[in-house]
C-alpha atoms as a PDB file:
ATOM      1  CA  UNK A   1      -3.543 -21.124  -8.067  1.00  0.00           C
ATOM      2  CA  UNK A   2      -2.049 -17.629  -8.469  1.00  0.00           C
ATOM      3  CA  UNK A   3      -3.647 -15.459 -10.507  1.00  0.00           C
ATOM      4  CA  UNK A   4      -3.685 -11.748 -11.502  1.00  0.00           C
ATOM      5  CA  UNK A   5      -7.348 -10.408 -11.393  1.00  0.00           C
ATOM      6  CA  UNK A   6      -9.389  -7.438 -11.663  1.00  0.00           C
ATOM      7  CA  UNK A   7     -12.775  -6.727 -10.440  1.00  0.00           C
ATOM      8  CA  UNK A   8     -13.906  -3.283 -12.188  1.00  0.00           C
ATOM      9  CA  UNK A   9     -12.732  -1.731 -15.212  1.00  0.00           C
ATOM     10  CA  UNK A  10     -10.056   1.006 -15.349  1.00  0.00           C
ATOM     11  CA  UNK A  11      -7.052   1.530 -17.612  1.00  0.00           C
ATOM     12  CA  UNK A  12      -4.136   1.552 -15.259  1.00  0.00           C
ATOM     13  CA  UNK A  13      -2.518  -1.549 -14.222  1.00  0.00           C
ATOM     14  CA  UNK A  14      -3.565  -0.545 -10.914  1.00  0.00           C
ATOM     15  CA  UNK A  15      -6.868  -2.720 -10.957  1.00  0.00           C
ATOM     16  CA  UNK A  16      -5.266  -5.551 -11.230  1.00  0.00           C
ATOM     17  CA  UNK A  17      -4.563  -7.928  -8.258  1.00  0.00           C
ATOM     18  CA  UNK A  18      -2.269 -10.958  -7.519  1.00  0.00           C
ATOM     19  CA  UNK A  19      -4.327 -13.384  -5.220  1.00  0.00           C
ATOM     20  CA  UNK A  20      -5.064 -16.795  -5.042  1.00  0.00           C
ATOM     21  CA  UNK A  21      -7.861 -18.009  -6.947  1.00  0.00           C
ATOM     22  CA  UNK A  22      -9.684 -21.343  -6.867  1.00  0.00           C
ATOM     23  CA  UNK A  23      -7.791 -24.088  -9.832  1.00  0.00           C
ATOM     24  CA  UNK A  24     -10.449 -24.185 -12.760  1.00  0.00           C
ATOM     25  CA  UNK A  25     -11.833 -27.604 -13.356  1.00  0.00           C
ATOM     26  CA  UNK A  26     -12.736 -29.072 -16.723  1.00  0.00           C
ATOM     27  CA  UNK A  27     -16.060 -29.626 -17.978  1.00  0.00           C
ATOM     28  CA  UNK A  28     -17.497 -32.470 -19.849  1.00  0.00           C
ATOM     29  CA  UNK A  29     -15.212 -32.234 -23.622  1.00  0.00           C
ATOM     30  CA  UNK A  30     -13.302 -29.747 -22.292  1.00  0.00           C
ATOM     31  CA  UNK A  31      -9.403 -29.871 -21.069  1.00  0.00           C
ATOM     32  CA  UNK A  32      -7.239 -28.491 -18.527  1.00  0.00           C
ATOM     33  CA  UNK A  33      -4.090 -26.833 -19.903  1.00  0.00           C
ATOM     34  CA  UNK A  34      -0.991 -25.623 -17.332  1.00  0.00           C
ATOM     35  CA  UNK A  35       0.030 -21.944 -18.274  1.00  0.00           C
ATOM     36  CA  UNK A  36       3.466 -21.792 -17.043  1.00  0.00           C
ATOM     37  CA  UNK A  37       3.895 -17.571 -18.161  1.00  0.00           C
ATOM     38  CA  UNK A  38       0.561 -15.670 -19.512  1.00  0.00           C
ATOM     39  CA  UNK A  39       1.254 -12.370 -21.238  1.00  0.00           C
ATOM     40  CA  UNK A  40      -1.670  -9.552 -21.146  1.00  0.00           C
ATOM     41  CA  UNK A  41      -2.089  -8.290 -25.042  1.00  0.00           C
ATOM     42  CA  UNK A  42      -4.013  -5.682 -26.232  1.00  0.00           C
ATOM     43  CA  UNK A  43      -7.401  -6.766 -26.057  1.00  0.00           C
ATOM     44  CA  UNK A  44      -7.197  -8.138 -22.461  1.00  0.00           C
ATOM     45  CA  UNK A  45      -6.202  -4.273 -21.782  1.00  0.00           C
ATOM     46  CA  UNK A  46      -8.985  -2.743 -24.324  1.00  0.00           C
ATOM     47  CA  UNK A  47     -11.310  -5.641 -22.411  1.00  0.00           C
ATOM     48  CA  UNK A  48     -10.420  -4.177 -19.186  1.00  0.00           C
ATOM     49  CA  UNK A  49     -10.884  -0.502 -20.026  1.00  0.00           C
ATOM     50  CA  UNK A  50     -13.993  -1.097 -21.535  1.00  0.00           C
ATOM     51  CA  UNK A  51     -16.406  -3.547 -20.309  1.00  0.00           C
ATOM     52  CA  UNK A  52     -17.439  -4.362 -16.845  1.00  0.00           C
ATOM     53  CA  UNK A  53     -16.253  -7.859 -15.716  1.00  0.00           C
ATOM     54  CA  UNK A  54     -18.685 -10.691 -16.697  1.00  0.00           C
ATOM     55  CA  UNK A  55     -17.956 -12.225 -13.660  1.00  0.00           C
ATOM     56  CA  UNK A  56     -16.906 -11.123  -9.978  1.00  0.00           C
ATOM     57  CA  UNK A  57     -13.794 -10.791 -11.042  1.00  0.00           C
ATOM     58  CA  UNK A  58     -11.909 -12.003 -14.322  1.00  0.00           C
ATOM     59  CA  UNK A  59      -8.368 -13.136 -15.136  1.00  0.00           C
ATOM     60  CA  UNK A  60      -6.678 -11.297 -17.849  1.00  0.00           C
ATOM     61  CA  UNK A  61      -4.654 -13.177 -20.147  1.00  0.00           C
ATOM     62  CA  UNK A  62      -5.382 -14.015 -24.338  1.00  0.00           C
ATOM     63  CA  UNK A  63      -1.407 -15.228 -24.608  1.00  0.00           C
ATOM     64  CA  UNK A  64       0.076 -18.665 -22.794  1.00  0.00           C
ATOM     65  CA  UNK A  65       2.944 -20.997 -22.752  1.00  0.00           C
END
């Protein structure tokens, strides 16, 4: 899937990269929902400025439809 990611913190939206990223698969009594547009709010960009990502890299996004 296609996914905006960063991979260190920084405030500008110049850390973040489009790429292609591997489709998430559910775990046992969880579900797989389709985002068709994800908005970045404020605490995905307070997240971002702040905190080093948990993982490699991390994909932004607290708002979906």
């Amino acid at each position: 899937m296609l996914a905006a990611v960063y991979e260190q913190r920084g405030r500008a939206a110049d850390v973040l990269r489009v790429r292609e990223v591997p489709d998430p698969r559910p775990g046992p009594g969880e579900v797989l929902v389709r985002v068709a547009v994800s908005g970045v709010n404020p605490t995905d960009w307070r997240s971002r400025t702040n905190a080093d990502p948990v993982f490699a890299w991390q994909i932004p996004h607290q708002d979906g439809a």
